[in-house]
Short mmCIF file of C-alpha atoms and ligand atoms in Angstrom, two decimals:
data_model
loop_
_atom_site.label_atom_id
_atom_site.label_comp_id
_atom_site.label_asym_id
_atom_site.label_seq_id
_atom_site.Cartn_x
_atom_site.Cartn_y
_atom_site.Cartn_z
CA MET A 1 3.10 7.92 -30.64
CA ALA A 2 3.13 9.17 -27.10
CA ARG A 3 4.36 6.12 -24.56
CA LEU A 4 3.89 5.62 -21.14
CA PHE A 5 6.76 6.12 -18.56
CA LEU A 6 6.09 4.49 -15.07
CA ILE A 7 8.82 4.86 -12.45
CA SER A 8 8.73 4.09 -9.00
CA ASN A 9 11.77 2.80 -6.30
CA ARG A 10 11.66 -1.12 -7.76
CA VAL A 11 10.77 -2.62 -10.97
CA ALA A 12 9.20 -6.04 -11.20
CA VAL A 13 10.73 -7.70 -13.87
CA PRO A 14 8.53 -10.86 -14.85
CA GLY A 15 9.99 -14.59 -14.84
CA ALA A 16 12.86 -12.46 -12.01
CA GLY A 17 11.73 -14.04 -9.09
CA GLY A 18 10.23 -12.93 -5.70
CA HIS A 19 6.97 -12.15 -4.43
CA PRO A 20 5.02 -9.18 -5.45
CA GLY A 21 4.31 -5.70 -2.95
CA GLY A 22 1.61 -3.93 -3.19
CA LEU A 23 2.39 -1.38 -6.21
CA GLU A 24 3.31 -4.36 -8.50
CA VAL A 25 0.20 -6.08 -7.79
CA ALA A 26 -1.03 -2.45 -8.53
CA LEU A 27 0.30 -2.09 -11.96
CA LYS A 28 -0.11 -5.51 -13.28
CA ALA A 29 -3.08 -4.74 -15.01
CA THR A 30 -1.94 -1.20 -16.57
CA LEU A 31 1.61 -3.21 -17.77
CA ARG A 32 -0.92 -5.10 -19.51
CA LYS A 33 -3.17 -3.09 -21.13
CA HIS A 34 -0.83 -0.29 -22.26
CA SER A 35 2.80 -1.05 -23.66
CA CYS A 36 4.75 1.06 -20.88
CA VAL A 37 8.68 1.54 -20.02
CA TRP A 38 8.97 0.99 -16.60
CA LEU A 39 12.03 2.14 -14.96
CA GLY A 40 14.02 2.27 -11.45
CA TRP A 41 15.77 0.26 -9.07
CA SER A 42 17.27 -3.47 -10.22
CA GLY A 43 17.73 -4.68 -6.45
CA GLU A 44 21.30 -4.86 -6.90
CA VAL A 45 23.91 -2.57 -5.93
CA HIS A 46 27.07 -2.23 -7.61
CA GLU A 47 30.05 0.81 -6.39
CA LYS A 48 30.75 0.88 -10.98
CA PRO A 49 26.05 0.95 -11.14
CA ARG A 50 24.96 0.01 -14.00
CA THR A 51 21.46 0.51 -16.75
CA ARG A 52 20.05 -2.34 -18.18
CA THR A 53 16.82 -2.42 -20.36
CA ILE A 54 14.68 -5.61 -20.60
CA THR A 55 12.41 -6.00 -23.06
CA ARG A 56 9.58 -8.82 -21.97
CA GLY A 57 6.20 -8.61 -24.70
CA ASP A 58 5.30 -5.02 -25.40
CA ASN A 59 7.02 -3.22 -22.32
CA SER A 60 10.70 -2.64 -21.47
CA TYR A 61 11.75 -2.89 -18.19
CA VAL A 62 14.84 -0.09 -17.06
CA ILE A 63 16.52 -1.20 -14.57
CA VAL A 64 19.67 0.94 -12.42
CA ASP A 65 21.54 -0.54 -10.00
CA LEU A 66 22.96 1.73 -6.55
CA THR A 67 25.93 1.95 -4.87
CA SER A 68 25.99 0.95 -1.47
CA GLU A 69 26.13 5.02 -0.29
CA ASP A 70 22.61 5.12 -2.32
CA PHE A 71 21.27 1.84 -0.50
CA ASP A 72 22.48 2.87 3.26
CA GLU A 73 20.74 6.92 2.16
CA TYR A 74 18.37 7.02 -0.04
CA TYR A 75 16.48 3.54 0.36
CA ASN A 76 17.49 2.42 4.03
CA GLY A 77 18.18 6.09 5.37
CA PHE A 78 15.40 8.58 4.06
CA ALA A 79 13.12 6.98 1.79
CA ASN A 80 12.15 3.94 4.75
CA ARG A 81 13.80 4.89 7.81
CA VAL A 82 12.10 8.54 7.34
CA LEU A 83 9.62 8.72 4.93
CA TRP A 84 7.81 5.24 4.83
CA PRO A 85 7.83 5.63 9.66
CA ILE A 86 6.12 9.67 9.39
CA PHE A 87 3.96 9.16 6.54
CA HIS A 88 2.48 6.28 8.43
CA TYR A 89 1.89 8.80 11.55
CA ARG A 90 5.00 7.10 13.64
CA LEU A 91 7.67 10.56 14.35
CA ASP A 92 8.43 8.23 17.50
CA LEU A 93 10.36 5.86 14.54
CA ALA A 94 11.78 8.36 12.50
CA GLU A 95 15.23 8.73 12.59
CA PHE A 96 16.31 11.92 9.78
CA SER A 97 20.25 12.77 8.91
CA ARG A 98 20.79 14.80 6.38
CA ARG A 99 23.51 13.59 4.76
CA ASP A 100 20.23 10.39 4.19
CA LEU A 101 18.20 13.32 2.71
CA SER A 102 21.18 14.21 0.51
CA GLY A 103 21.58 10.40 -1.49
CA TYR A 104 17.57 10.52 -1.91
CA LEU A 105 18.25 13.18 -3.62
CA ARG A 106 21.03 12.58 -5.48
CA VAL A 107 19.20 8.75 -6.53
CA ASN A 108 16.19 11.08 -7.65
CA GLU A 109 18.64 13.00 -9.66
CA HIS A 110 20.39 10.14 -11.34
CA PHE A 111 16.21 8.57 -11.62
CA ALA A 112 15.72 12.16 -13.93
CA ASP A 113 19.68 12.24 -15.95
CA GLU A 114 18.31 8.16 -16.98
CA LEU A 115 14.24 9.63 -18.00
CA ALA A 116 15.93 12.91 -19.41
CA GLY A 117 17.80 10.20 -22.10
CA MET A 118 14.81 9.07 -23.27
CA LEU A 119 11.60 11.66 -22.71
CA GLU A 120 10.06 12.54 -25.94
CA PRO A 121 7.88 15.79 -25.71
CA ASP A 122 4.49 13.93 -25.76
CA ASP A 123 5.43 10.97 -23.56
CA ILE A 124 3.42 10.18 -20.70
CA VAL A 125 5.52 10.02 -16.77
CA TRP A 126 3.69 8.31 -13.86
CA VAL A 127 5.97 8.32 -11.18
CA HIS A 128 4.99 5.46 -7.97
CA ASP A 129 5.43 6.65 -4.17
CA TYR A 130 7.48 7.81 -1.52
CA HIS A 131 11.22 7.38 -2.80
CA LEU A 132 10.49 9.58 -5.74
CA ILE A 133 8.84 12.98 -4.34
CA PRO A 134 11.68 15.07 -6.10
CA LEU A 135 11.62 13.42 -9.44
CA ALA A 136 9.15 15.98 -11.28
CA LYS A 137 11.23 18.99 -9.70
CA ALA A 138 14.45 17.52 -11.26
CA LEU A 139 13.05 16.78 -14.15
CA ARG A 140 11.80 19.91 -15.18
CA ALA A 141 14.96 21.71 -14.05
CA ARG A 142 15.83 19.45 -16.71
CA GLY A 143 13.84 21.31 -19.48
CA LEU A 144 11.26 18.52 -19.73
CA THR A 145 7.22 19.58 -20.35
CA ASN A 146 5.85 16.49 -20.30
CA ARG A 147 2.81 15.63 -18.55
CA ILE A 148 4.02 14.05 -15.12
CA GLY A 149 1.53 12.54 -12.46
CA PHE A 150 1.93 11.14 -9.40
CA PHE A 151 0.63 8.41 -7.25
CA LEU A 152 1.12 7.85 -3.39
CA HIS A 153 1.04 5.18 -2.40
CA ILE A 154 1.11 4.91 1.25
CA PRO A 155 -0.75 7.46 3.69
CA LEU A 156 -0.34 11.21 3.88
CA PRO A 157 -0.68 12.41 7.30
CA PRO A 158 -1.69 15.61 8.52
CA PRO A 159 0.40 19.24 8.35
CA GLU A 160 0.55 18.67 12.09
CA ILE A 161 3.04 15.78 11.72
CA LEU A 162 4.12 16.32 8.53
CA THR A 163 5.81 19.74 9.54
CA ALA A 164 7.45 18.20 11.75
CA MET A 165 9.83 15.86 9.36
CA PRO A 166 12.90 18.22 9.26
CA ASN A 167 13.80 19.76 6.30
CA HIS A 168 9.89 18.82 4.65
CA GLU A 169 9.92 22.40 3.12
CA ARG A 170 12.48 21.29 0.48
CA LEU A 171 10.64 18.60 -0.34
CA ILE A 172 6.50 18.59 -0.21
CA PRO A 173 6.37 21.63 -2.15
CA SER A 174 7.96 19.70 -4.54
CA LEU A 175 4.90 18.24 -5.48
CA CYS A 176 3.95 21.23 -7.50
CA ASP A 177 5.93 20.39 -10.33
CA TYR A 178 3.30 17.24 -11.04
CA ASP A 179 0.06 18.29 -13.00
CA LEU A 180 -1.20 15.44 -11.27
CA VAL A 181 -0.95 14.53 -7.08
CA GLY A 182 -3.28 11.19 -6.44
CA PHE A 183 -3.59 10.16 -3.00
CA GLN A 184 -5.71 6.37 -1.90
CA THR A 185 -8.32 8.84 0.33
CA HIS A 186 -9.97 11.36 0.04
CA GLY A 187 -8.37 12.18 3.74
CA ASP A 188 -5.04 11.76 2.30
CA ALA A 189 -5.81 14.31 -0.44
CA ALA A 190 -7.22 16.43 2.01
CA ASN A 191 -4.09 16.59 4.34
CA PHE A 192 -2.36 17.70 1.46
CA ALA A 193 -4.47 20.28 0.59
CA ARG A 194 -4.34 21.53 4.93
CA TYR A 195 -0.75 21.23 4.14
CA LEU A 196 -0.66 23.96 1.18
CA ALA A 197 -3.26 26.15 2.74
CA LYS A 198 -0.73 26.65 5.95
CA GLU A 199 2.90 26.11 4.48
CA LEU A 200 2.63 28.36 1.51
CA GLY A 201 -0.26 30.88 2.51
CA THR A 202 -2.10 29.02 -1.08
CA PRO A 203 -5.41 31.37 -0.86
CA SER A 204 -8.68 28.13 -0.36
CA HIS A 205 -10.87 30.48 -2.46
CA ILE A 206 -9.29 30.09 -5.71
CA PRO A 207 -8.19 27.36 -7.80
CA LEU A 208 -4.54 25.76 -6.82
CA ARG A 209 -2.53 26.89 -9.40
CA LEU A 210 1.20 25.87 -8.13
CA GLY A 211 4.10 24.60 -9.96
CA SER A 212 5.96 26.53 -12.54
CA GLY A 213 5.32 28.77 -16.07
CA GLU A 214 1.74 27.68 -17.00
CA ARG A 215 1.27 24.34 -15.53
CA ALA A 216 -1.66 23.79 -13.17
CA MET A 217 -1.37 21.19 -10.25
CA ARG A 218 -4.50 18.84 -9.77
CA ILE A 219 -5.10 17.00 -7.14
CA GLY A 220 -6.85 13.43 -6.77
CA THR A 221 -8.28 10.19 -5.20
CA PHE A 222 -7.73 7.68 -7.12
CA PRO A 223 -7.95 4.08 -4.13
CA VAL A 224 -6.23 1.11 -5.68
CA GLY A 225 -8.17 -1.62 -6.12
CA ILE A 226 -7.72 -5.31 -7.14
CA GLU A 227 -8.63 -7.75 -10.10
CA THR A 228 -11.44 -8.80 -8.24
CA ARG A 229 -13.65 -11.28 -10.89
CA GLU A 230 -9.95 -12.76 -11.54
CA PHE A 231 -9.25 -13.23 -8.01
CA THR A 232 -12.18 -15.02 -7.17
CA ARG A 233 -11.48 -17.84 -10.42
CA LEU A 234 -7.93 -17.62 -8.96
CA ALA A 235 -9.09 -18.66 -5.74
CA ARG A 236 -11.56 -21.13 -6.32
CA ARG A 237 -9.30 -22.93 -8.83
CA ALA A 238 -6.73 -22.97 -5.22
CA SER A 239 -8.93 -23.59 -2.72
CA LYS A 240 -9.22 -27.23 -4.88
CA THR A 241 -5.50 -27.80 -4.93
CA SER A 242 -3.93 -30.64 -3.15
CA PHE A 243 -1.75 -27.78 -1.00
CA ALA A 244 -5.35 -25.83 0.07
CA ARG A 245 -6.60 -29.72 1.21
CA ARG A 246 -3.89 -30.48 3.40
CA VAL A 247 -3.70 -27.31 4.97
CA MET A 248 -7.24 -27.65 5.62
CA ALA A 249 -6.80 -31.13 6.71
CA SER A 250 -3.83 -30.01 9.71
CA VAL A 251 -6.28 -27.23 10.80
CA PRO A 252 -9.18 -28.53 13.76
CA GLY A 253 -11.78 -26.48 14.00
CA THR A 254 -11.97 -22.51 12.28
CA LEU A 255 -9.31 -20.90 10.32
CA MET A 256 -8.85 -17.28 10.54
CA ILE A 257 -5.52 -15.84 8.42
CA GLY A 258 -3.81 -12.49 8.30
CA VAL A 259 -1.05 -12.18 5.60
CA ASP A 260 1.26 -8.76 5.51
CA ARG A 261 5.10 -7.97 4.90
CA LEU A 262 6.24 -7.85 7.96
CA ASP A 263 6.12 -4.50 9.22
CA TYR A 264 5.64 -1.40 12.28
CA SER A 265 3.06 -0.30 10.13
CA LYS A 266 1.02 -3.38 9.99
CA GLY A 267 -0.14 -3.51 13.40
CA ILE A 268 1.15 -7.52 13.73
CA THR A 269 2.18 -7.21 17.88
CA LEU A 270 -1.15 -5.03 18.44
CA ARG A 271 -3.29 -7.84 16.67
CA LEU A 272 -1.48 -11.08 18.22
CA GLU A 273 -1.88 -9.33 21.35
CA ALA A 274 -5.82 -9.19 20.83
CA TYR A 275 -6.12 -12.63 19.88
CA GLU A 276 -4.53 -13.41 23.46
CA ARG A 277 -7.43 -11.97 25.01
CA PHE A 278 -10.28 -13.34 22.71
CA LEU A 279 -8.65 -17.14 23.58
CA ALA A 280 -8.41 -15.73 27.29
CA ALA A 281 -11.71 -14.25 27.58
CA ASN A 282 -13.28 -16.95 24.98
CA PRO A 283 -12.15 -20.40 26.45
CA GLN A 284 -15.32 -22.47 24.46
CA TRP A 285 -12.76 -21.54 21.11
CA ARG A 286 -9.75 -22.99 22.30
CA GLY A 287 -8.52 -26.33 20.29
CA LYS A 288 -11.25 -24.49 17.91
CA ILE A 289 -9.76 -21.77 15.95
CA THR A 290 -6.32 -21.42 14.33
CA TYR A 291 -4.62 -18.36 13.41
CA LEU A 292 -2.66 -18.86 10.40
CA GLN A 293 0.02 -15.09 10.19
CA ILE A 294 1.81 -14.86 6.99
CA THR A 295 4.44 -12.82 7.71
CA PRO A 296 7.14 -12.93 4.84
CA LYS A 297 10.56 -10.54 6.08
CA SER A 298 10.60 -7.05 4.07
CA ARG A 299 13.38 -4.88 5.34
CA SER A 300 15.12 -6.45 7.37
CA THR A 301 18.38 -4.50 7.30
CA ILE A 302 17.25 -1.43 9.46
CA LYS A 303 16.56 -2.04 13.05
CA GLU A 304 13.41 -0.55 13.45
CA TYR A 305 12.59 -4.29 12.00
CA SER A 306 14.25 -6.59 13.15
CA GLU A 307 13.40 -5.11 17.31
CA MET A 308 9.95 -6.01 15.76
CA GLU A 309 11.25 -8.93 14.24
CA ALA A 310 11.84 -9.43 17.64
CA ALA A 311 8.45 -8.43 19.01
CA VAL A 312 6.38 -10.68 16.85
CA ASN A 313 8.68 -13.85 17.75
CA SER A 314 7.47 -13.32 21.18
CA ALA A 315 3.99 -12.56 21.06
CA ALA A 316 3.24 -15.64 19.31
CA GLY A 317 5.99 -17.68 21.21
CA ARG A 318 3.97 -16.19 24.55
CA ILE A 319 0.45 -17.30 23.25
CA ASN A 320 1.80 -20.54 21.82
CA GLY A 321 3.47 -21.57 24.87
CA ALA A 322 0.50 -20.52 27.32
CA TYR A 323 -2.44 -22.43 24.86
CA SER A 324 -0.87 -24.96 23.05
CA GLU A 325 -2.08 -28.95 23.56
CA ALA A 326 -0.63 -31.30 22.03
CA ASN A 327 -2.94 -32.12 19.30
CA TRP A 328 -3.73 -27.88 18.66
CA ALA A 329 -1.12 -24.45 18.64
CA PRO A 330 -3.39 -21.48 18.55
CA VAL A 331 -1.12 -19.46 16.19
CA ARG A 332 0.82 -20.70 13.61
CA TYR A 333 3.98 -17.92 12.54
CA VAL A 334 4.93 -18.21 8.98
CA ASN A 335 7.62 -16.14 7.62
CA ARG A 336 7.67 -17.42 4.18
CA PRO A 337 6.52 -16.52 1.29
CA TYR A 338 3.95 -18.30 -1.13
CA SER A 339 3.00 -18.26 -4.75
CA ARG A 340 -0.28 -15.87 -5.42
CA ALA A 341 -1.90 -18.97 -5.97
CA ALA A 342 -1.54 -20.50 -2.83
CA LEU A 343 -2.32 -17.67 -0.92
CA SER A 344 -5.65 -17.12 -2.13
CA GLY A 345 -6.52 -20.90 -1.61
CA LEU A 346 -5.71 -19.68 1.83
CA TYR A 347 -7.95 -16.94 2.00
CA ALA A 348 -10.54 -18.84 1.25
CA ALA A 349 -10.07 -21.37 3.10
CA ALA A 350 -10.07 -18.78 5.92
CA ARG A 351 -13.40 -18.01 8.42
CA VAL A 352 -12.12 -14.63 9.49
CA GLY A 353 -9.13 -11.93 7.57
CA LEU A 354 -7.52 -10.72 10.00
CA VAL A 355 -6.41 -7.23 8.71
CA THR A 356 -5.46 -4.87 11.89
CA PRO A 357 -2.73 -2.00 9.75
CA MET A 358 -1.80 1.11 12.56
CA ARG A 359 -2.36 2.57 9.09
CA ASP A 360 -2.18 1.50 6.27
CA GLY A 361 -2.69 3.95 2.44
CA MET A 362 -5.29 0.97 0.80
CA ASN A 363 -4.68 -3.15 2.20
CA LEU A 364 -4.83 -5.19 -0.81
CA VAL A 365 -4.77 -7.68 1.48
CA ALA A 366 -7.80 -6.75 2.77
CA LYS A 367 -9.49 -6.90 -0.74
CA GLU A 368 -8.11 -10.25 -1.85
CA TYR A 369 -9.80 -11.63 1.26
CA VAL A 370 -12.83 -10.36 -0.55
CA ALA A 371 -13.23 -11.55 -3.40
CA ALA A 372 -11.53 -15.26 -2.51
CA GLN A 373 -14.61 -15.84 -0.26
CA ASP A 374 -17.66 -18.64 -1.66
CA PRO A 375 -20.68 -16.19 -1.82
CA ASP A 376 -22.39 -18.71 -0.72
CA ASP A 377 -20.66 -18.94 2.60
CA PRO A 378 -18.43 -16.37 3.20
CA GLY A 379 -15.90 -15.54 5.93
CA VAL A 380 -16.18 -12.27 7.66
CA LEU A 381 -13.47 -9.87 7.09
CA ILE A 382 -12.52 -7.76 10.44
CA LEU A 383 -10.31 -4.52 8.88
CA SER A 384 -8.69 -1.78 10.73
CA ARG A 385 -10.48 2.30 10.64
CA PHE A 386 -7.03 3.40 9.34
CA ALA A 387 -6.54 1.40 6.45
CA GLY A 388 -7.22 3.41 3.57
CA ALA A 389 -9.93 0.12 2.28
CA ALA A 390 -12.17 0.78 5.17
CA ASP A 391 -13.38 3.99 2.97
CA GLU A 392 -14.47 1.51 0.55
CA CYS A 393 -14.77 -1.70 3.10
CA ARG A 394 -17.87 -1.05 4.97
CA GLU A 395 -19.44 -3.93 6.12
CA ALA A 396 -16.66 -5.18 6.94
CA LEU A 397 -16.16 -5.40 10.82
CA LEU A 398 -14.00 -1.80 11.12
CA VAL A 399 -11.70 -2.25 14.51
CA ASN A 400 -9.67 0.62 16.51
CA PRO A 401 -5.97 -1.29 16.32
CA TYR A 402 -5.52 0.43 19.61
CA ASP A 403 -7.52 -0.98 21.62
CA PRO A 404 -6.62 -5.43 22.18
CA ASP A 405 -10.57 -5.70 23.16
CA ALA A 406 -12.16 -4.48 21.39
CA VAL A 407 -10.22 -6.25 18.00
CA ALA A 408 -10.83 -9.64 20.58
CA ALA A 409 -14.26 -9.00 20.86
CA ALA A 410 -14.41 -8.50 16.63
CA ILE A 411 -12.74 -11.37 16.35
CA ALA A 412 -15.32 -13.23 18.61
CA ARG A 413 -17.79 -11.87 16.81
CA ALA A 414 -16.87 -12.42 13.55
CA MET A 415 -16.69 -16.60 14.75
CA ALA A 416 -20.22 -16.61 16.62
CA MET A 417 -21.67 -14.46 13.27
CA SER A 418 -25.02 -15.83 11.66
CA TRP A 419 -24.70 -17.57 7.47
CA SER A 420 -27.01 -14.89 6.63
CA GLU A 421 -25.04 -11.18 7.99
CA ARG A 422 -21.68 -13.38 7.02
CA LYS A 423 -23.60 -13.29 3.24
CA ALA A 424 -24.77 -9.91 3.21
CA ARG A 425 -21.77 -7.77 4.49
CA HIS A 426 -20.22 -10.23 1.99
CA SER A 427 -21.84 -9.18 -0.91
CA GLU A 428 -22.13 -5.48 -0.18
CA LEU A 429 -18.47 -5.79 0.24
CA TYR A 430 -18.26 -7.52 -3.37
CA ALA A 431 -20.15 -5.25 -4.84
CA ALA A 432 -17.72 -1.93 -3.51
CA LEU A 433 -14.86 -4.50 -4.98
CA LEU A 434 -16.57 -4.96 -8.24
CA ARG A 435 -17.12 -0.84 -8.13
CA ASN A 436 -13.67 0.01 -8.56
CA ASP A 437 -11.59 -2.72 -9.84
CA ILE A 438 -7.46 -1.83 -11.07
CA SER A 439 -8.22 -2.38 -14.51
CA LYS A 440 -10.25 1.41 -13.82
CA TRP A 441 -7.87 3.29 -11.29
CA GLY A 442 -5.02 3.34 -13.51
CA ASP A 443 -7.33 4.46 -17.12
CA LYS A 444 -8.93 7.11 -14.46
CA PHE A 445 -5.71 8.09 -13.30
CA LEU A 446 -4.45 8.32 -16.59
CA LYS A 447 -6.83 9.97 -17.96
CA ALA A 448 -7.05 12.85 -15.53
CA LEU A 449 -3.08 13.60 -16.12
CA SER A 450 -3.78 13.38 -20.09
CA PRO A 451 -4.03 16.90 -22.14
CA GLN A 452 -7.06 16.04 -23.23
CA ASP A 453 -8.55 16.50 -19.63
CA LYS A 454 -10.62 19.70 -19.31
CA LYS A 455 -10.84 19.12 -15.66
CA GLY A 456 -9.66 22.98 -14.36
CA PRO A 457 -7.17 23.01 -11.20
CA THR A 458 -8.89 21.10 -7.65
CA ALA A 459 -10.03 24.03 -5.74
CA LEU A 460 -8.27 23.63 -2.27
CA ARG A 461 -11.80 24.94 -0.85
CA ASP A 462 -13.52 21.25 -2.14
CA LEU A 463 -10.75 19.33 -0.52
CA LEU A 464 -10.74 21.16 2.59
CA ALA A 465 -14.52 21.10 2.87
CA PRO A 466 -15.84 17.75 4.60
CA ALA A 467 -15.70 15.11 1.55
CA THR A 468 -19.25 14.63 -0.84
CA GLY A 469 -17.79 12.56 -3.19
CA SER A 470 -17.66 15.18 -5.87
CA ALA A 471 -15.36 17.17 -4.83
CA ALA A 472 -11.70 15.94 -6.31
CA THR A 473 -11.52 14.31 -9.38
CA GLY A 474 -11.23 11.27 -9.11
CA PRO A 475 -13.86 8.73 -6.71
CA THR A 476 -13.76 10.56 -3.43
CA ARG A 477 -16.02 8.37 -1.29
CA PRO A 478 -16.80 10.23 2.40
CA PRO A 479 -14.89 7.85 5.50
CA ALA A 480 -16.22 5.58 6.86
CA THR A 481 -18.16 6.42 10.36
CA ARG A 482 -19.49 2.78 11.00
CA GLN A 483 -17.42 0.50 13.96
C1 GDG B 1 1.75 -0.18 0.01
C2 GDG B 1 0.53 -0.01 0.90
C3 GDG B 1 -1.25 0.27 -0.62
C4 GDG B 1 1.64 -9.88 1.18
N1 GDG B 1 2.74 -11.64 0.96
C5 GDG B 1 3.06 -12.20 -0.30
C6 GDG B 1 2.60 -12.01 -0.98
N2 GDG B 1 1.51 -10.63 -0.45
C7 GDG B 1 1.02 -10.00 -1.48
C8 GDG B 1 -0.46 -9.02 -1.45
C9 GDG B 1 -0.83 -7.83 -1.74
C10 GDG B 1 0.39 -7.31 -1.22
O1 GDG B 1 1.88 -8.52 -0.82
C11 GDG B 1 0.66 -6.65 -0.14
O2 GDG B 1 -0.20 -5.18 -0.19
P1 GDG B 1 -0.74 -4.00 0.92
O3 GDG B 1 -1.98 -3.41 0.53
O4 GDG B 1 -1.39 -5.07 1.62
O5 GDG B 1 0.51 -3.58 1.95
P2 GDG B 1 2.26 -2.86 0.94
O6 GDG B 1 3.27 -4.28 0.36
O7 GDG B 1 2.29 -1.94 2.25
O8 GDG B 1 1.69 -2.05 -0.31
C12 GDG B 1 -0.57 -0.24 0.83
C13 GDG B 1 -0.86 -1.13 -1.53
O9 GDG B 1 0.94 -0.27 -2.11
C14 GDG B 1 -0.90 -0.73 -2.93
O10 GDG B 1 -1.07 0.28 -3.21
O11 GDG B 1 -2.50 -0.91 -0.57
O12 GDG B 1 -0.92 0.03 2.03
O13 GDG B 1 1.16 0.58 1.96
O14 GDG B 1 -1.17 -7.94 -2.79
O15 GDG B 1 -1.45 -10.77 -1.41
N3 GDG B 1 2.20 -12.17 -2.69
C15 GDG B 1 2.59 -13.32 -2.54
N4 GDG B 1 2.96 -13.77 -1.48
C16 GDG B 1 3.46 -14.04 -0.04
O16 GDG B 1 3.67 -14.18 1.01
N5 GDG B 1 2.90 -13.80 -4.16
#
């Protein structure tokens, strides 16, 4: 029987501790439904790297160690200092070195070797995210003809930015060795189509037939969702716990919440600046609003991250220094992670969810915040128009995170919003979450990847045309227009 192989940089082995990032959260439903083999880095660095297999229920977890050289070049180097910033439109933060690129390719070859020893011809392979772009090419070079799909969890920038990446021509076209390449939004898929048309001269009026042999690559849009009803139930239970009650009892007035990995793409410094402007312009709210920012540290060994950490610390300190009273501090800035249940209770307690990334593939926090709200007295989501989630969450207050005055105005609007408007917006938002629940995400991707799927290859022309909701293989939606 065909098996499903999931491949990603990190593997979340159940019971191994740590809080899950967006990718692990997204894969949970697929792991529950199918018996999977999940292969990726163990998170450990050893000079003599090992590969181990751990079995939990119907799933196996194959975890591969990295050498310290791999860690520096592949993970810290090419993946996080070149691909992550450039894919988030931050050419200014990218630091390219040829050695890092060769380390990145080497780890992909290593993963391909491990996989090649395990795969049977009818096994399906689903590769995740920017760490593993050339994996299909490496597998094809080993003669493997399996169905291989790729999903990019982060944004894909337009070719004008992508082509500034040194050696992009060695990397981006290798996506054509996949049978299916999936993106979070129609905009990302269209950027890829434009890259192919521009760089490979792929004619846009004929169906896309790229890659080797008889295979035809398809491009699709598959926006990641959450387990909506389950998260709502979790939040309902969590708001009754003593933890949530204690937190609320300690907050004078209204709670506003932000939850993000400590990452420059999440726009935390600009967000704090916006809050500072809100406090300056709205003295009537001083003492009556508390902004809780939960920000577990990530990638702290990378210079850009430690610099940003210092900038966030300083902004939070500056605001508290300027506005605190003996019985009130405007910002609670917390660096530790919380359990998923505790987090859901905090979302539920917050009147405002402030989610203002400068660029984000999707952003699950925005969706979790909506799912956690009490439908009879819901809070207001303020969401960056540059998060993939903005395509679906059109009833949020959509803001430009680069404009702190506009974000400050949105906070004021959210704080003053009438019960009926909050309720109407929430009901639309919640309906959108139900329409695109995470349980459907994996199914849609795997159906499109299966050899039985009869749809032909994607026509580039359809992707390059303005979104209509029918062009790509997945559920595309037109970009958000509401401000
Ligand atoms: C990537 C893309 C895309 C956060 N703090 C804690 C905690 N979290 C959880 C959140 C949420 C997840 O981590 C973060 O997901 P995001 O989607 O917001 O962001 P990334 O980690 O950057 O994820 C992103 C995603 O992949 C999926 O495709 O949406 O655009 O960048 O679920 O709740 N969880 C716990 N404690 C914390 O303190 N337990």
